[in-house]
XYZ file of C-alpha atoms in Angstrom:
330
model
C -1.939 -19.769 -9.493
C 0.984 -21.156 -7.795
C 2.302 -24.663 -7.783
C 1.575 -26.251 -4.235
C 4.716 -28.908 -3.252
C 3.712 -30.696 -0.455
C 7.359 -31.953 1.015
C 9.258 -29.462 2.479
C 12.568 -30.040 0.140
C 12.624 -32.794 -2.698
C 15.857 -33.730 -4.292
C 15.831 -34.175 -8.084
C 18.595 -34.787 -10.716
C 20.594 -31.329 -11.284
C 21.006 -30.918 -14.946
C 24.096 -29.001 -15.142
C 27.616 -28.535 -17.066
C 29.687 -29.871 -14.096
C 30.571 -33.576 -14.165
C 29.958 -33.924 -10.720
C 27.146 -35.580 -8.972
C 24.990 -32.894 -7.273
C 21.301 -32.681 -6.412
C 19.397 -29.304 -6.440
C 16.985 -28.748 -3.828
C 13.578 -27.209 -4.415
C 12.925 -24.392 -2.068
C 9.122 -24.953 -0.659
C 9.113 -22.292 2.461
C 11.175 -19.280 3.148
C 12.787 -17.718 6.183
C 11.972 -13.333 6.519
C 14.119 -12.476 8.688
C 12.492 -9.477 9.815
C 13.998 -7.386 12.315
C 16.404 -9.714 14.013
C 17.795 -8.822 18.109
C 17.635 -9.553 21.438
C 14.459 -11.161 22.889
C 14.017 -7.939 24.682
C 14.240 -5.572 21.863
C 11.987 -8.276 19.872
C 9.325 -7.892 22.793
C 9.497 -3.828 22.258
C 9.757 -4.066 18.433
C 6.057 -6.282 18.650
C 4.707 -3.876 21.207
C 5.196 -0.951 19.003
C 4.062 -2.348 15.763
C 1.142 -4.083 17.408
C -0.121 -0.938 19.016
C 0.354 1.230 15.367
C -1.665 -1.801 14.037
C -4.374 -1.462 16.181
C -4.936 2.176 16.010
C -5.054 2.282 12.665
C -7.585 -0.379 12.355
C -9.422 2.125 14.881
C -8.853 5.204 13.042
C -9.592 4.260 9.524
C -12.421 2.380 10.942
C -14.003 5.389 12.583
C -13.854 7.680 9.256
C -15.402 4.467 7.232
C -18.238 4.619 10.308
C -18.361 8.405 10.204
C -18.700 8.350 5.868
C -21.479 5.628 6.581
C -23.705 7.135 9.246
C -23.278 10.687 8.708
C -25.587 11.797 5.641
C -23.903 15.122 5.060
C -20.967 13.197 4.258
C -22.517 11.366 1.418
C -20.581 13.774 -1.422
C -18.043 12.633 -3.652
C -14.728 13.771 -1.800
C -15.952 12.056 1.447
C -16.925 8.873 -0.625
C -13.371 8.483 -1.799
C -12.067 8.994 1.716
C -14.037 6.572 2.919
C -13.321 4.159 0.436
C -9.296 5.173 1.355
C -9.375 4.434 4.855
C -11.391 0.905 4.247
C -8.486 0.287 1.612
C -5.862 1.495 4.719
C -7.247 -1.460 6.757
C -6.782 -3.761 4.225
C -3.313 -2.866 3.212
C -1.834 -2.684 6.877
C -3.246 -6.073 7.417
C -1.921 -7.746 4.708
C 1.704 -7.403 6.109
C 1.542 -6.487 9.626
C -0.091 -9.600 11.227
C 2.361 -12.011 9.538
C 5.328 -9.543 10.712
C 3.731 -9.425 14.316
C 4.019 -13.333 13.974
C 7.319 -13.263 12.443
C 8.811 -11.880 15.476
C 7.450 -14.161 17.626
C 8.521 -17.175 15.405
C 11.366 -18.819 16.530
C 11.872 -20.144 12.762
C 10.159 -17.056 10.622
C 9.327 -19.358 7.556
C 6.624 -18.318 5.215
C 5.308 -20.797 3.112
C 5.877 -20.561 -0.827
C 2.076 -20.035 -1.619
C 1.755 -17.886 1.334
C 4.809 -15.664 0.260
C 3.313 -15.093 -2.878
C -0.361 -14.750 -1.902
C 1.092 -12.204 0.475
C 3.354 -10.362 -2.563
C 0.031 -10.594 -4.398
C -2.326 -8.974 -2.017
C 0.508 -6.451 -0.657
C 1.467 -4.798 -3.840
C -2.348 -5.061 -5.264
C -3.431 -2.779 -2.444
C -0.676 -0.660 -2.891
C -1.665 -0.165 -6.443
C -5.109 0.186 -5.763
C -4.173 2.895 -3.060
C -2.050 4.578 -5.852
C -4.991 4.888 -8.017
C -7.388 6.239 -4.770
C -4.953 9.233 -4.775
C -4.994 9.785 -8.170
C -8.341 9.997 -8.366
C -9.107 12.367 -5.307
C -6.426 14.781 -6.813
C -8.612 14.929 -9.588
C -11.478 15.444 -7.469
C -9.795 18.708 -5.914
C -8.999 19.430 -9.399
C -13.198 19.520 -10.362
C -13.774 21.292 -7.382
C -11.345 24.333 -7.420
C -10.632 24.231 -11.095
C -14.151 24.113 -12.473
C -16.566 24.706 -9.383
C -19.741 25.125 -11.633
C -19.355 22.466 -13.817
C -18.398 20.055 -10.260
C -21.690 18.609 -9.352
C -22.961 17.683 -13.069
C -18.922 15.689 -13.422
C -18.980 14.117 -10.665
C -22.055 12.854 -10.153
C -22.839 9.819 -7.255
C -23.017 7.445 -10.385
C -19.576 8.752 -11.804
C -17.769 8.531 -8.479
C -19.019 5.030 -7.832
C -17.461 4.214 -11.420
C -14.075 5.525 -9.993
C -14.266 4.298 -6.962
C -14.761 0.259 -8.754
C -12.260 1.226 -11.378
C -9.819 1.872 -8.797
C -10.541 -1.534 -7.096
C -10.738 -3.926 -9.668
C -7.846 -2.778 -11.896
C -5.622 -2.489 -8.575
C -6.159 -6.356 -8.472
C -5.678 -6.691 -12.048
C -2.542 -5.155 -12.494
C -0.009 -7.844 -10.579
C -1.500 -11.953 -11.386
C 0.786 -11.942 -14.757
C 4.017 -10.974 -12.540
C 3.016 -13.391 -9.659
C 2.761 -16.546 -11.817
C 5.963 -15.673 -13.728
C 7.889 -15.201 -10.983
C 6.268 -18.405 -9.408
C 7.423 -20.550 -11.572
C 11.512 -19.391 -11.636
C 13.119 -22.120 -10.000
C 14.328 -21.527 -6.550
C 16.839 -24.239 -5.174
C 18.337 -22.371 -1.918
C 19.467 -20.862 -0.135
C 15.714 -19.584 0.849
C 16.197 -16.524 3.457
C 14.962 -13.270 2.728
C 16.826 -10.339 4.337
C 13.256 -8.184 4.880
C 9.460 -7.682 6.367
C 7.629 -8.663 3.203
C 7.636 -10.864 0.329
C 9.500 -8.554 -1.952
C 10.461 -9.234 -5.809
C 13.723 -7.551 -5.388
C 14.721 -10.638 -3.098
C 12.914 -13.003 -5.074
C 14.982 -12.661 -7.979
C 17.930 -13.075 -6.277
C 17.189 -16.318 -4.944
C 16.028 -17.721 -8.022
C 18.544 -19.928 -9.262
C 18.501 -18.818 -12.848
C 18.555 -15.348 -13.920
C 15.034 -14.013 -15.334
C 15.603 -10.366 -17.287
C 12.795 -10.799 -19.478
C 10.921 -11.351 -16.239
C 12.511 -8.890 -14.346
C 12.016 -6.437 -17.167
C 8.343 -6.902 -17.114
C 7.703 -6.536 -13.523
C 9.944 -3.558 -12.961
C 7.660 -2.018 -15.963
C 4.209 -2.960 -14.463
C 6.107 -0.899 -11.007
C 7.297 2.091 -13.330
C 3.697 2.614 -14.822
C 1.495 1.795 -11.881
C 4.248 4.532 -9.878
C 4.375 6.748 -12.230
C 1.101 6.830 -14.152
C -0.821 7.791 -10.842
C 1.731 10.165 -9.928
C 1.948 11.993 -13.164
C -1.718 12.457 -12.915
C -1.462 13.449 -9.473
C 1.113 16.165 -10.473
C -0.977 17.454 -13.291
C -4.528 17.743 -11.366
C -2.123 19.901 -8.329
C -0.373 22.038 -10.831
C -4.065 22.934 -12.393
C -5.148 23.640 -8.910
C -1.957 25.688 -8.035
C -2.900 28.089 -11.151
C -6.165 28.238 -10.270
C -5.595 29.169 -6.487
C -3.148 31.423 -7.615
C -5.685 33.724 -9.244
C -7.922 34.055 -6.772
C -7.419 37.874 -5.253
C -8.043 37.537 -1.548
C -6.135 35.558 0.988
C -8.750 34.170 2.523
C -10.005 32.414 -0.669
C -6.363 31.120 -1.251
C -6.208 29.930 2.023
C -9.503 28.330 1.947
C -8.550 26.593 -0.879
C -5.488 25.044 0.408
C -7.101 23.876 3.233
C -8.837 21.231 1.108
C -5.793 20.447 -0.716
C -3.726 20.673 2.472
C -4.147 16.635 3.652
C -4.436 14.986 0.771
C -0.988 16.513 -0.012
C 0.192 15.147 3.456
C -0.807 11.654 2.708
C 0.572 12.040 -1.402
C 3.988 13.028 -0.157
C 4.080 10.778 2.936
C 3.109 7.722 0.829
C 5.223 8.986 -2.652
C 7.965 9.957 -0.676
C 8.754 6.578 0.579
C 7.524 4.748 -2.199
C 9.794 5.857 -4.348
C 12.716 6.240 -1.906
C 12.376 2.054 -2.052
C 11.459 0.991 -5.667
C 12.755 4.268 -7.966
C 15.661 5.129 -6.209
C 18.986 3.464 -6.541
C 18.845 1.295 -3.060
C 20.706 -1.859 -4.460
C 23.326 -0.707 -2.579
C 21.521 0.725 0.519
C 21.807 -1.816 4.099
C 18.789 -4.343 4.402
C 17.831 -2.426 7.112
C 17.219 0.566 5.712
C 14.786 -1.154 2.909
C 13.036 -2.882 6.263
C 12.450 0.709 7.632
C 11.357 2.582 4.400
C 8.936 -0.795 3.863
C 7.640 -0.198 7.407
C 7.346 3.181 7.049
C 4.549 3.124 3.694
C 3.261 0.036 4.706
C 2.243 0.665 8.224
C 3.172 4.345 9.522
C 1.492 6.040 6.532
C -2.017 3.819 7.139
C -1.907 4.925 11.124
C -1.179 9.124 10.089
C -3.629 9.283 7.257
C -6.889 9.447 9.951
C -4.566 11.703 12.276
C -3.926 14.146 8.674
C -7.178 13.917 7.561
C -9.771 14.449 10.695
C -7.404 17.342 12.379
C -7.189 19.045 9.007
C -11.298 18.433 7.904
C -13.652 20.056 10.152
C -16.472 18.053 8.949
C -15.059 14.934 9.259
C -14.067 15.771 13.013
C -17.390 16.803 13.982
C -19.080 13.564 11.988
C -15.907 11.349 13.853
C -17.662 13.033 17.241
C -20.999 12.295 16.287
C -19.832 8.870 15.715
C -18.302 8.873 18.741
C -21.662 9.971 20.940
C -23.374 7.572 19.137
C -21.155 4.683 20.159
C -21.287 5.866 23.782
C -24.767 6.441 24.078
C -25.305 2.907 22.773
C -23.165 1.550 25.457
């Protein structure tokens, strides 16, 4: 997929208008800057971020163990979760452990495949996490909208088919924007003001402009954002009619309650998402961008166990079964 140079910077012929003799110089490794400071702060900064890492390697892990081990959790919304939380492992660790090095680096280069394998594996997650939620809101949607007609829809078989739909087409959606952006030509300077491999900053150091390129890749974000969230709005509006007819308060409560996280985690994730690639931040400081990108790509992984075990009475009495179990093996 990408084109592997193996000396850091060759000089070829620059085929330009000017009449001057110039060389261009082909960019092979670039620098994230990260969050740049004082050793001290740095020290803090990886302390933080390490310790968010870990716990939400531990928490996402424990519901994946809890979905595994505990048979009354072998039904279609608990499936999905599970499947979520194994995804949340993945998608923390395909930026944080390069960032945790980054700060640490006294140079913070990045190679050029491993920028892109990174953008590749970053924003495929992502997509396949945007899908996840789309699909559990239309799981609440079967289960309050059409309780009766619930168990013969989603069946184990027809979960398992959403569940590997959701994978595979997450993965499928970015290889066509990775290889065209790949191959722009990118002659210096090479530093990229953020956390992550990001397109926005790869276009800029390209050193010709791209807009059919750019055009394409800002459409594959505008339909993989807004085709899951669209869907995700419909399936809750349903669900908010439906709850809305149901004469006692205890049944509208009731029903909430297993609306109530997934919501969390939608607008947590949404929220941000879109406060970084819909909204107008072209003219927003770096930092900000490095925050927001922090924020969906590593605080939203470590809340979504907090959200979803102190909101789910099942799952916190399968996490403590889990728990006894680990204990009593020790």
């Amino acid at each position: 997929m990408f084109i592997i140079i193996h000396s850091l910077v060759t000089s070829v012929p620059l085929i330009a208008l000017e009449p001057q003799n110039r060389t261009m110089h082909i960019v092979t490794e670039f620098v994230l800057l990260g969050f740049p400071g004082q050793r001290e702060l740095q020290n803090v900064l990886f302390s933080l971020i390490l310790m968010v890492y870990l716990l939400t390697l531990l928490g996402n892990g424990a519901i994946v163990c809890a979905v595994k081990w505990d048979r009354h959790l072998h039904t279609p919304m608990y499936i999905l979760l599970g499947n979520f939380a194994f995804l949340e492992i993945w998608y923390i660790s395909s930026t944080v452990p390069n960032l945790l090095v980054n700060i640490l680096s006294e140079t913070k280069t990045i190679s050029f495949s491993g920028c892109f394998t990174q953008f590749y594996f970053f924003f495929s997650l992502g997509t396949t996490e945007c899908f996840f939620l789309s699909v559990m809101a239309y799981d609440r949607y079967l289960a309050i909208c059409r309780p009766l007609h619930y168990p013969s829809i989603m069946t184990g078989q027809f979960c398992v088919s959403l569940v590997c739909i959701c994978w595979v087409s997450g993965f499928l959606c970015y290889p066509v924007p990775i290889v065209l952006i790949s191959q722009l030509p990118f002659c210096g300077p090479n530093i990229i003001d953020h956390i992550v491999c990001d397109p926005g900053p790869l276009f800029a150091l390209a050193c010709v402009h791209a807009p059919s390129t750019e055009l394409i890749c800002y459409t594959i974000n505008s339909m993989i954002i807004f085709g899951p969230f669209l869907s995700i709005l419909g399936s809750y509006t349903m669900v908010l009619r439906a709850v809305l007819r149901i004469p006692s308060r205890a049944g509208r409560t009731k029903a909430f309650s297993t609306c109530g996280s997934h919501l969390m985690v939608v607008s947590l994730f949404y929220g941000t998402l879109m406060v970084m690639y819909v909204s107008p931040t072209s003219g927003n400081p770096a930092g900000m961008q490095k925050i927001v990108t922090l924020i969906y790509s590593a605080v939203t992984p470590f809340l979504n166990p907090l959200i979803y075990s102190l909101r789910n009475k099942d799952m916190k009495d399968a996490l403590k079964k889990v728990l006894g179990l680990i204990i009593s093996q020790n």
